Amino acid sequence: MTVNDDSFTNWKNREEIAESMIPIIGKLHRERDVTVLLHSRSLVNKSVVSILKTHRFARQIAGEELSVTETLPFLQALTALDLGPSQIDIGMLAATYKSDDRGLSVAEFTAEAVAGATGANKLEGGAGRDVVLYGFGRIGRLVARLLIEKAGSGNGLRLRAIVVRGGGEADLVKRASLLRRDSIHGQFQGTITVDEESSTIFANGNAIKVIYANDPSEVDYTAYGIKDAILIDNTGKWRDREGLSKHLRPGIDKVVLTAPGKGDVPNIVHGVNHDTIKPDEQILSCASCTTNAIVPPLKAMDDEYGVLRGHVETVHSFTNDQNLLDNYHKADRRGRSAPLNMVITETGAASAVAKALPDLKAPITGSSIRVPVPDVSIAILSLRLGRETSREEVLDYLREVSLHSPLKRQIDFTTAPDAVSMDFVGSRHASIVDAGATKVDGDNAILYLWYDNEFGYSCQVIRVVQHVSGVEYPTYPAPAV
């Protein structure tokens, strides 16, 4: 048999193993509300090839490829346990098992590692929490996709309604079509139908009422059976407490803004300061996509090295706020054609750092350039550190943070030498450290941080909503503190 034959036979064997994993992953998700991860990447509803690619990607962050033959036994061991709602990382189980020298079997080790999610310790699935989307643009539709994807057993977040302004004839059909097809993020994974008579979109069995209103005061949510809901405002029209309080009507319990909040509205970056949210806080902001991209690595660097000062330059994809062709715009430069120009503009991300990281005393400045790409941006974070270090030490540290720290869902890591922006479309992390571009000279470090300013940010929004709703399930094995 030739080397080529061996390689192909090996591939077919791995395909067969990955295929056997799919029903196990699906059943755990549907029946027990367990999300199976591989190095923080969900394997739920993934194809055979996607599962194999996710295993192969482990070499980018862990240094070596992870085989399905290594992870399957851990997945099988989970089926024998009395699991409650949780997220379980079989990649981390496999990695930590390798370094364990106690001679435990896979079943014994797995049972110990996820003990917090089993038996008397397990969480009991609740009745779920209603969610309303106010606005259905780029972020609104991606948040909708994520909510539908994460419906799981039905005990978590439930997208009940979308509030939009009326758009004329066939409005519902057109909005459903935009949810079904996306030029950047591809086709919706599932089925979508509409019932115009009841003004309802059905997405993977989820009935989503489309409510038409020009102002929050026009909506009676209780008339649709909505109660104690979390409303996600995707319009950005109201950004202070007074304006956002308009949403606090019967049926709505909390308001989450997908833009930087003003005044005393808390700006939350999940993974960094979400645990500071007061239980009785009804209004909060998820800050901006750029703030979410830079704050987690900034915190990581400050924790290890200390940060004396910094500057962030964002090279940002154009947004819907800009013009396709030169035309009037109230802001400077943004009236010039977005697909044809690099456009210098301001960013509030640097000043927003203080809200998310109040203990960081270092001054952080920032500026931004909009460029002719539709999605994925890069933040160039230049830091003066509290001590001298080396490029190798910084990269080893950030790789470890991306794998094992509480920030592993926020910070990703890539060593791909040919990585470009489109490679990160669909990334669920707040930002991705580009190892090849990293510069370190004594106490100066420059980090290049890719981020999907649409999808990665939407994932951060969902994490905040899960946290305030009480359905943010714990992850096992628990990350190192």
Short mmCIF file of C-alpha atoms in Angstrom, two decimals:
data_model
loop_
_atom_site.label_atom_id
_atom_site.label_comp_id
_atom_site.label_asym_id
_atom_site.label_seq_id
_atom_site.Cartn_x
_atom_site.Cartn_y
_atom_site.Cartn_z
CA MET A 1 0.00 0.00 0.00
CA THR A 2 1.38 3.45 -0.92
CA VAL A 3 1.71 6.45 1.38
CA ASN A 4 -1.20 8.06 -0.48
CA ASP A 5 -3.37 5.00 0.16
CA ASP A 6 -2.42 5.04 3.86
CA SER A 7 -3.31 8.73 4.10
CA PHE A 8 -6.67 8.26 2.40
CA THR A 9 -7.54 5.22 4.53
CA ASN A 10 -6.67 7.19 7.66
CA TRP A 11 -8.92 10.04 6.52
CA LYS A 12 -11.84 7.69 5.90
CA ASN A 13 -11.38 6.14 9.34
CA ARG A 14 -11.43 9.57 10.98
CA GLU A 15 -14.52 10.49 8.97
CA GLU A 16 -16.27 7.41 10.33
CA ILE A 17 -15.33 8.31 13.90
CA ALA A 18 -16.47 11.93 13.47
CA GLU A 19 -19.74 10.68 12.00
CA SER A 20 -20.31 8.55 15.09
CA MET A 21 -19.77 11.61 17.29
CA ILE A 22 -22.59 13.65 15.73
CA PRO A 23 -25.59 11.81 17.26
CA ILE A 24 -23.91 11.76 20.69
CA ILE A 25 -23.25 15.51 20.56
CA GLY A 26 -26.80 16.17 19.34
CA LYS A 27 -28.46 14.03 21.97
CA LEU A 28 -26.46 15.61 24.80
CA HIS A 29 -27.49 19.05 23.54
CA ARG A 30 -31.17 18.33 23.01
CA GLU A 31 -31.88 16.16 26.04
CA ARG A 32 -29.50 17.50 28.68
CA ASP A 33 -28.68 21.02 27.45
CA VAL A 34 -24.99 20.10 27.28
CA THR A 35 -22.86 21.91 24.70
CA VAL A 36 -19.82 19.90 23.62
CA LEU A 37 -16.79 22.08 22.87
CA LEU A 38 -13.34 21.50 21.46
CA HIS A 39 -10.91 24.13 22.71
CA SER A 40 -13.83 26.54 23.23
CA ARG A 41 -15.34 25.82 19.78
CA SER A 42 -18.81 24.32 19.78
CA LEU A 43 -19.28 20.99 18.00
CA VAL A 44 -23.08 21.20 18.11
CA ASN A 45 -24.76 20.95 14.69
CA LYS A 46 -21.39 20.59 12.95
CA SER A 47 -20.75 18.40 9.92
CA VAL A 48 -18.23 15.55 9.76
CA VAL A 49 -15.71 17.74 7.96
CA SER A 50 -16.25 20.64 10.37
CA ILE A 51 -15.56 18.36 13.33
CA LEU A 52 -12.35 17.12 11.70
CA LYS A 53 -11.26 20.67 10.81
CA THR A 54 -11.86 21.82 14.38
CA HIS A 55 -9.68 18.98 15.66
CA ARG A 56 -6.96 19.88 13.17
CA PHE A 57 -7.11 23.54 14.14
CA ALA A 58 -5.98 22.56 17.63
CA ARG A 59 -2.42 22.45 16.29
CA GLN A 60 -2.61 26.24 15.79
CA ILE A 61 -3.07 26.85 19.49
CA ALA A 62 -1.91 23.72 21.27
CA GLY A 63 1.07 22.98 19.04
CA GLU A 64 -0.13 19.61 17.78
CA GLU A 65 -3.16 18.23 16.01
CA LEU A 66 -5.84 16.58 18.08
CA SER A 67 -7.29 13.33 16.73
CA VAL A 68 -10.91 12.24 16.96
CA THR A 69 -9.56 8.91 18.20
CA GLU A 70 -8.33 10.80 21.30
CA THR A 71 -11.54 12.72 22.00
CA LEU A 72 -14.18 10.07 21.19
CA PRO A 73 -13.60 8.08 24.42
CA PHE A 74 -14.25 11.21 26.49
CA LEU A 75 -17.42 11.94 24.54
CA GLN A 76 -18.59 8.37 25.09
CA ALA A 77 -17.79 8.64 28.80
CA LEU A 78 -20.09 11.68 29.07
CA THR A 79 -23.08 9.65 27.94
CA ALA A 80 -22.84 7.45 31.01
CA LEU A 81 -22.99 10.40 33.42
CA ASP A 82 -26.03 12.10 34.96
CA LEU A 83 -25.21 15.46 33.40
CA GLY A 84 -27.03 18.73 33.89
CA PRO A 85 -26.89 21.91 31.73
CA SER A 86 -23.25 22.74 31.06
CA GLN A 87 -20.52 23.24 28.49
CA ILE A 88 -17.92 20.47 28.33
CA ASP A 89 -14.66 20.84 26.43
CA ILE A 90 -13.52 17.41 25.25
CA GLY A 91 -10.33 18.95 23.86
CA MET A 92 -9.41 20.14 27.33
CA LEU A 93 -10.40 16.77 28.81
CA ALA A 94 -8.04 15.00 26.41
CA ALA A 95 -5.21 17.45 27.05
CA THR A 96 -5.45 17.36 30.84
CA TYR A 97 -5.81 13.58 30.85
CA LYS A 98 -2.45 13.29 29.05
CA SER A 99 -0.72 15.17 31.83
CA ASP A 100 -2.46 13.27 34.63
CA ASP A 101 -0.25 10.54 36.11
CA ARG A 102 -2.69 8.90 38.52
CA GLY A 103 -3.52 6.00 36.24
CA LEU A 104 -7.24 6.75 36.07
CA SER A 105 -9.34 5.33 33.27
CA VAL A 106 -10.92 7.77 30.79
CA ALA A 107 -14.31 7.17 32.42
CA GLU A 108 -12.96 7.81 35.93
CA PHE A 109 -11.06 10.92 34.88
CA THR A 110 -14.04 12.35 32.98
CA ALA A 111 -16.43 11.75 35.87
CA GLU A 112 -14.07 13.59 38.22
CA ALA A 113 -13.42 16.49 35.81
CA VAL A 114 -17.12 17.23 35.23
CA ALA A 115 -18.34 16.35 38.73
CA GLY A 116 -19.73 19.87 39.15
CA ALA A 117 -22.26 19.16 36.40
CA THR A 118 -23.47 15.78 37.64
CA GLY A 119 -25.67 14.28 40.32
CA ALA A 120 -26.57 16.55 43.21
CA ASN A 121 -24.29 19.29 41.82
CA LYS A 122 -25.96 19.67 38.45
CA LEU A 123 -28.06 22.64 37.48
CA GLU A 124 -31.70 22.05 36.81
CA GLY A 125 -33.00 23.44 33.54
CA GLY A 126 -35.52 26.22 34.09
CA ALA A 127 -38.49 27.37 32.07
CA GLY A 128 -36.28 29.57 29.93
CA ARG A 129 -36.04 33.33 29.55
CA ASP A 130 -37.86 35.36 26.94
CA VAL A 131 -35.76 37.58 24.67
CA VAL A 132 -36.94 40.43 22.45
CA LEU A 133 -34.84 42.03 19.71
CA TYR A 134 -35.50 45.72 19.14
CA GLY A 135 -34.03 46.33 15.69
CA PHE A 136 -33.15 43.71 13.11
CA GLY A 137 -30.08 44.95 11.25
CA ARG A 138 -26.61 43.38 10.95
CA ILE A 139 -26.16 42.67 14.67
CA GLY A 140 -29.85 41.94 15.30
CA ARG A 141 -29.97 39.18 12.68
CA LEU A 142 -26.71 37.57 13.85
CA VAL A 143 -27.90 37.65 17.47
CA ALA A 144 -31.13 36.03 16.24
CA ARG A 145 -29.16 33.25 14.54
CA LEU A 146 -27.22 32.61 17.74
CA LEU A 147 -30.34 32.57 19.91
CA ILE A 148 -32.01 30.08 17.56
CA GLU A 149 -28.86 27.94 17.45
CA LYS A 150 -28.60 27.90 21.24
CA ALA A 151 -32.27 27.06 21.85
CA GLY A 152 -31.08 23.51 22.63
CA SER A 153 -33.55 21.73 24.85
CA GLY A 154 -35.71 24.83 25.10
CA ASN A 155 -34.67 25.57 28.68
CA GLY A 156 -32.40 28.49 27.90
CA LEU A 157 -32.99 31.74 26.03
CA ARG A 158 -36.09 31.93 23.86
CA LEU A 159 -36.33 34.48 21.08
CA ARG A 160 -39.98 35.51 21.31
CA ALA A 161 -40.25 38.68 19.25
CA ILE A 162 -38.56 41.20 16.99
CA VAL A 163 -39.61 44.87 16.98
CA VAL A 164 -39.08 46.83 13.76
CA ARG A 165 -40.55 49.77 11.91
CA GLY A 166 -42.94 48.85 9.12
CA GLY A 167 -41.25 48.59 5.76
CA GLY A 168 -44.20 48.30 3.40
CA GLU A 169 -45.40 45.49 1.19
CA ALA A 170 -43.90 42.02 1.79
CA ASP A 171 -41.98 43.38 4.78
CA LEU A 172 -42.11 40.11 6.72
CA VAL A 173 -40.98 38.02 3.74
CA LYS A 174 -38.05 40.34 3.09
CA ARG A 175 -36.91 40.32 6.71
CA ALA A 176 -37.13 36.53 6.80
CA SER A 177 -35.09 36.39 3.59
CA LEU A 178 -32.36 38.55 5.15
CA LEU A 179 -32.26 36.16 8.10
CA ARG A 180 -32.09 33.18 5.73
CA ARG A 181 -29.30 34.52 3.48
CA ASP A 182 -26.30 36.63 4.40
CA SER A 183 -23.66 37.77 1.91
CA ILE A 184 -20.91 37.53 4.53
CA HIS A 185 -21.97 34.84 6.97
CA GLY A 186 -23.69 32.50 4.55
CA GLN A 187 -26.92 30.57 4.70
CA PHE A 188 -28.93 30.13 7.88
CA GLN A 189 -28.39 26.63 9.25
CA GLY A 190 -31.90 25.29 9.22
CA THR A 191 -35.35 26.14 7.88
CA ILE A 192 -37.27 29.40 7.91
CA THR A 193 -40.93 29.90 7.01
CA VAL A 194 -43.27 32.86 7.47
CA ASP A 195 -46.93 33.26 8.40
CA GLU A 196 -47.91 36.72 7.21
CA GLU A 197 -51.39 36.51 8.72
CA SER A 198 -50.00 36.16 12.26
CA SER A 199 -46.84 38.19 11.49
CA THR A 200 -44.62 35.32 12.62
CA ILE A 201 -41.29 33.92 11.45
CA PHE A 202 -40.73 30.23 12.20
CA ALA A 203 -37.00 29.40 12.40
CA ASN A 204 -36.04 25.83 13.29
CA GLY A 205 -39.35 25.49 15.11
CA ASN A 206 -38.98 28.77 17.02
CA ALA A 207 -42.04 31.00 16.61
CA ILE A 208 -40.80 34.61 16.46
CA LYS A 209 -43.45 37.34 16.48
CA VAL A 210 -42.60 40.37 14.35
CA ILE A 211 -44.02 43.50 16.01
CA TYR A 212 -44.23 46.77 14.09
CA ALA A 213 -43.68 49.96 16.09
CA ASN A 214 -42.01 53.35 15.71
CA ASP A 215 -41.36 53.84 19.42
CA PRO A 216 -41.10 51.62 22.53
CA SER A 217 -44.20 53.24 24.00
CA GLU A 218 -46.33 51.70 21.24
CA VAL A 219 -45.65 48.07 22.27
CA ASP A 220 -47.63 46.04 24.79
CA TYR A 221 -45.45 42.94 25.19
CA THR A 222 -47.87 41.24 27.56
CA ALA A 223 -50.38 41.04 24.71
CA TYR A 224 -48.01 38.49 23.12
CA GLY A 225 -47.50 36.45 26.30
CA ILE A 226 -44.02 37.88 26.81
CA LYS A 227 -42.92 38.25 30.43
CA ASP A 228 -39.75 39.10 32.34
CA ALA A 229 -37.95 39.39 29.00
CA ILE A 230 -34.50 40.68 28.22
CA LEU A 231 -34.75 43.23 25.41
CA ILE A 232 -31.68 43.67 23.21
CA ASP A 233 -31.64 47.11 21.59
CA ASN A 234 -29.74 46.88 18.31
CA THR A 235 -30.71 50.30 17.00
CA GLY A 236 -28.25 52.48 18.92
CA LYS A 237 -30.89 55.21 18.89
CA TRP A 238 -30.96 55.44 22.69
CA ARG A 239 -27.66 55.09 24.55
CA ASP A 240 -28.21 56.70 27.94
CA ARG A 241 -30.26 55.49 30.88
CA GLU A 242 -33.13 57.88 30.24
CA GLY A 243 -33.55 56.80 26.63
CA LEU A 244 -33.11 53.08 27.23
CA SER A 245 -35.57 53.19 30.12
CA LYS A 246 -38.31 53.67 27.53
CA HIS A 247 -38.05 49.93 26.89
CA LEU A 248 -38.87 49.03 30.50
CA ARG A 249 -42.53 48.33 29.95
CA PRO A 250 -44.74 45.49 31.19
CA GLY A 251 -43.17 42.26 29.93
CA ILE A 252 -39.61 43.66 29.78
CA ASP A 253 -37.30 43.16 32.79
CA LYS A 254 -33.88 44.16 31.45
CA VAL A 255 -32.42 46.11 28.52
CA VAL A 256 -29.09 45.27 26.85
CA LEU A 257 -27.63 47.77 24.37
CA THR A 258 -25.40 46.61 21.50
CA ALA A 259 -23.46 49.88 21.36
CA PRO A 260 -21.36 51.85 23.85
CA GLY A 261 -23.51 53.18 26.69
CA LYS A 262 -23.35 56.78 27.82
CA GLY A 263 -23.43 58.32 31.27
CA ASP A 264 -23.83 55.82 34.10
CA VAL A 265 -24.86 52.90 31.87
CA PRO A 266 -22.44 50.01 32.68
CA ASN A 267 -20.30 48.98 29.69
CA ILE A 268 -19.77 45.23 29.95
CA VAL A 269 -17.11 43.14 28.23
CA HIS A 270 -17.89 39.51 28.94
CA GLY A 271 -14.95 37.66 30.45
CA VAL A 272 -13.56 40.85 31.98
CA ASN A 273 -16.20 42.65 34.05
CA HIS A 274 -19.47 40.76 33.58
CA ASP A 275 -19.29 39.61 37.18
CA THR A 276 -19.67 43.24 38.31
CA ILE A 277 -23.26 43.45 37.02
CA LYS A 278 -25.57 44.06 39.96
CA PRO A 279 -28.53 41.66 40.15
CA ASP A 280 -30.99 44.56 40.16
CA GLU A 281 -29.35 46.39 37.22
CA GLN A 282 -31.94 46.73 34.48
CA ILE A 283 -29.97 48.64 31.86
CA LEU A 284 -26.51 47.82 30.57
CA SER A 285 -24.36 48.05 27.45
CA CYS A 286 -22.14 45.51 25.70
CA ALA A 287 -19.79 48.34 24.65
CA SER A 288 -18.43 48.27 21.08
CA CYS A 289 -16.93 45.50 18.98
CA THR A 290 -13.51 47.16 19.20
CA THR A 291 -13.73 47.57 22.98
CA ASN A 292 -14.55 43.85 23.23
CA ALA A 293 -11.58 43.07 20.98
CA ILE A 294 -8.94 45.02 22.90
CA VAL A 295 -10.01 44.83 26.55
CA PRO A 296 -9.47 41.05 27.11
CA PRO A 297 -5.88 40.98 25.72
CA LEU A 298 -5.18 44.31 27.44
CA LYS A 299 -6.27 42.79 30.74
CA ALA A 300 -4.18 39.67 30.08
CA MET A 301 -1.08 41.74 29.36
CA ASP A 302 -1.64 43.98 32.39
CA ASP A 303 -2.10 40.96 34.67
CA GLU A 304 1.25 39.47 33.61
CA TYR A 305 3.46 42.41 32.70
CA GLY A 306 1.75 45.58 33.85
CA VAL A 307 0.78 48.19 31.26
CA LEU A 308 2.12 51.74 31.65
CA ARG A 309 0.48 53.21 28.55
CA GLY A 310 -0.95 52.13 25.24
CA HIS A 311 -2.31 53.14 21.86
CA VAL A 312 -4.77 51.24 19.69
CA GLU A 313 -5.09 51.78 15.94
CA THR A 314 -8.03 49.94 14.45
CA VAL A 315 -8.21 49.08 10.77
CA HIS A 316 -11.95 48.59 10.62
CA SER A 317 -14.28 47.23 7.96
CA PHE A 318 -16.79 49.73 6.63
CA THR A 319 -20.24 49.82 8.24
CA ASN A 320 -23.80 50.61 7.26
CA ASP A 321 -23.37 54.10 8.72
CA GLN A 322 -21.15 55.07 5.77
CA ASN A 323 -22.23 55.91 2.23
CA LEU A 324 -21.79 53.60 -0.76
CA LEU A 325 -21.08 56.65 -2.95
CA ASP A 326 -20.09 60.17 -2.00
CA ASN A 327 -23.06 61.89 -0.41
CA TYR A 328 -23.95 64.09 2.54
CA HIS A 329 -23.21 62.71 5.99
CA LYS A 330 -23.41 64.57 9.29
CA ALA A 331 -20.00 63.20 10.33
CA ASP A 332 -16.68 64.26 8.80
CA ARG A 333 -15.31 61.97 6.05
CA ARG A 334 -17.99 59.29 6.47
CA GLY A 335 -19.91 60.77 3.55
CA ARG A 336 -17.18 59.63 1.19
CA SER A 337 -17.62 56.31 -0.63
CA ALA A 338 -16.94 53.42 1.78
CA PRO A 339 -16.08 50.77 -0.88
CA LEU A 340 -13.58 53.08 -2.60
CA ASN A 341 -11.69 54.78 0.23
CA MET A 342 -9.78 54.39 3.43
CA VAL A 343 -11.58 56.73 5.80
CA ILE A 344 -10.02 58.17 8.95
CA THR A 345 -12.55 58.36 11.77
CA GLU A 346 -12.73 58.40 15.53
CA THR A 347 -13.11 55.46 17.89
CA GLY A 348 -14.43 55.56 21.41
CA ALA A 349 -12.91 52.19 22.22
CA ALA A 350 -9.84 53.59 23.97
CA SER A 351 -11.83 55.82 26.30
CA ALA A 352 -14.28 52.97 26.94
CA VAL A 353 -11.46 50.86 28.38
CA ALA A 354 -11.73 52.77 31.66
CA LYS A 355 -15.32 51.61 32.14
CA ALA A 356 -14.49 47.94 31.62
CA LEU A 357 -11.07 48.03 33.33
CA PRO A 358 -11.31 50.67 36.07
CA ASP A 359 -8.21 49.29 37.82
CA LEU A 360 -6.05 49.95 34.76
CA LYS A 361 -4.46 53.34 35.37
CA ALA A 362 -2.44 53.44 32.15
CA PRO A 363 -3.53 56.07 29.60
CA ILE A 364 -4.87 54.44 26.42
CA THR A 365 -5.31 56.45 23.22
CA GLY A 366 -6.93 55.34 19.98
CA SER A 367 -7.86 56.13 16.40
CA SER A 368 -9.46 54.27 13.51
CA ILE A 369 -9.35 53.85 9.77
CA ARG A 370 -12.34 52.40 7.91
CA VAL A 371 -11.25 50.30 4.93
CA PRO A 372 -13.05 48.73 1.93
CA VAL A 373 -13.79 45.29 3.36
CA PRO A 374 -17.30 44.29 4.55
CA ASP A 375 -16.35 42.45 7.74
CA VAL A 376 -13.42 41.57 10.04
CA SER A 377 -11.18 44.25 11.45
CA ILE A 378 -7.78 44.35 13.10
CA ALA A 379 -6.72 46.26 16.20
CA ILE A 380 -3.03 47.11 16.49
CA LEU A 381 -2.38 47.43 20.21
CA SER A 382 0.91 49.12 21.06
CA LEU A 383 1.87 48.80 24.74
CA ARG A 384 4.55 50.07 27.07
CA LEU A 385 4.97 47.29 29.63
CA GLY A 386 5.97 47.39 33.26
CA ARG A 387 8.92 45.08 32.65
CA GLU A 388 11.07 43.85 29.80
CA THR A 389 10.21 40.59 28.10
CA SER A 390 10.70 38.71 24.84
CA ARG A 391 8.51 37.89 21.86
CA GLU A 392 8.69 34.18 22.66
CA GLU A 393 7.60 34.72 26.26
CA VAL A 394 4.66 36.92 25.26
CA LEU A 395 3.47 34.45 22.62
CA ASP A 396 3.78 31.49 24.98
CA TYR A 397 1.81 33.42 27.57
CA LEU A 398 -0.98 34.49 25.21
CA ARG A 399 -1.25 30.97 23.76
CA GLU A 400 -1.68 29.67 27.30
CA VAL A 401 -4.30 32.35 28.03
CA SER A 402 -6.24 31.33 24.91
CA LEU A 403 -6.24 27.69 26.00
CA HIS A 404 -6.60 27.56 29.74
CA SER A 405 -7.55 30.90 31.27
CA PRO A 406 -10.99 32.38 32.10
CA LEU A 407 -10.47 34.51 28.95
CA LYS A 408 -10.27 31.53 26.59
CA ARG A 409 -13.67 32.30 25.06
CA GLN A 410 -12.59 35.88 24.41
CA ILE A 411 -9.01 35.43 23.17
CA ASP A 412 -8.06 33.12 20.33
CA PHE A 413 -4.59 32.51 18.90
CA THR A 414 -3.29 31.76 15.42
CA THR A 415 0.13 30.92 14.03
CA ALA A 416 -1.05 30.67 10.41
CA PRO A 417 1.60 32.43 8.29
CA ASP A 418 -0.82 33.36 5.49
CA ALA A 419 -3.73 34.53 7.65
CA VAL A 420 -5.80 37.39 6.22
CA SER A 421 -9.02 39.07 7.33
CA MET A 422 -11.51 36.79 5.57
CA ASP A 423 -10.06 33.80 7.44
CA PHE A 424 -11.71 35.11 10.61
CA VAL A 425 -15.27 35.57 9.34
CA GLY A 426 -17.46 33.68 11.79
CA SER A 427 -14.95 33.68 14.65
CA ARG A 428 -16.76 33.44 17.98
CA HIS A 429 -13.93 35.01 19.93
CA ALA A 430 -13.73 38.69 20.80
CA SER A 431 -10.28 38.81 19.20
CA ILE A 432 -7.58 36.59 17.75
CA VAL A 433 -3.88 37.14 18.48
CA ASP A 434 -1.81 36.94 15.28
CA ALA A 435 1.40 35.32 16.49
CA GLY A 436 3.32 35.97 13.28
CA ALA A 437 2.72 39.72 13.41
CA THR A 438 3.49 40.21 17.11
CA LYS A 439 6.41 42.54 17.88
CA VAL A 440 8.26 42.74 21.20
CA ASP A 441 11.32 44.84 22.01
CA GLY A 442 12.24 45.06 25.67
CA ASP A 443 9.30 46.71 27.41
CA ASN A 444 7.48 47.55 24.18
CA ALA A 445 4.96 45.13 22.69
CA ILE A 446 2.72 45.44 19.63
CA LEU A 447 -0.16 42.98 19.33
CA TYR A 448 -2.13 42.49 16.13
CA LEU A 449 -5.66 41.43 17.04
CA TRP A 450 -8.09 40.24 14.38
CA TYR A 451 -11.80 40.35 15.19
CA ASP A 452 -15.04 39.63 13.41
CA ASN A 453 -16.66 42.92 14.32
CA GLU A 454 -20.09 41.46 13.52
CA PHE A 455 -20.19 37.83 14.58
CA GLY A 456 -17.56 37.80 17.31
CA TYR A 457 -19.20 40.81 18.89
CA SER A 458 -22.65 39.18 18.63
CA CYS A 459 -21.26 36.16 20.51
CA GLN A 460 -20.08 38.49 23.29
CA VAL A 461 -23.56 40.02 23.44
CA ILE A 462 -25.14 36.58 23.82
CA ARG A 463 -22.70 35.72 26.63
CA VAL A 464 -23.73 38.85 28.53
CA VAL A 465 -27.42 38.06 28.00
CA GLN A 466 -26.88 34.49 29.20
CA HIS A 467 -25.14 35.80 32.29
CA VAL A 468 -27.83 38.28 33.31
CA SER A 469 -30.58 35.76 32.53
CA GLY A 470 -29.07 33.09 34.77
CA VAL A 471 -28.56 30.56 31.96
CA GLU A 472 -24.82 30.99 31.56
CA TYR A 473 -23.89 27.38 32.13
CA PRO A 474 -20.51 26.49 33.66
CA THR A 475 -17.69 25.08 31.54
CA TYR A 476 -15.79 21.91 32.39
CA PRO A 477 -12.95 21.27 32.95
CA ALA A 478 -12.90 24.59 34.77
CA PRO A 479 -10.32 27.04 33.36
CA ALA A 480 -7.29 27.87 35.44
CA VAL A 481 -7.66 31.10 37.41
#
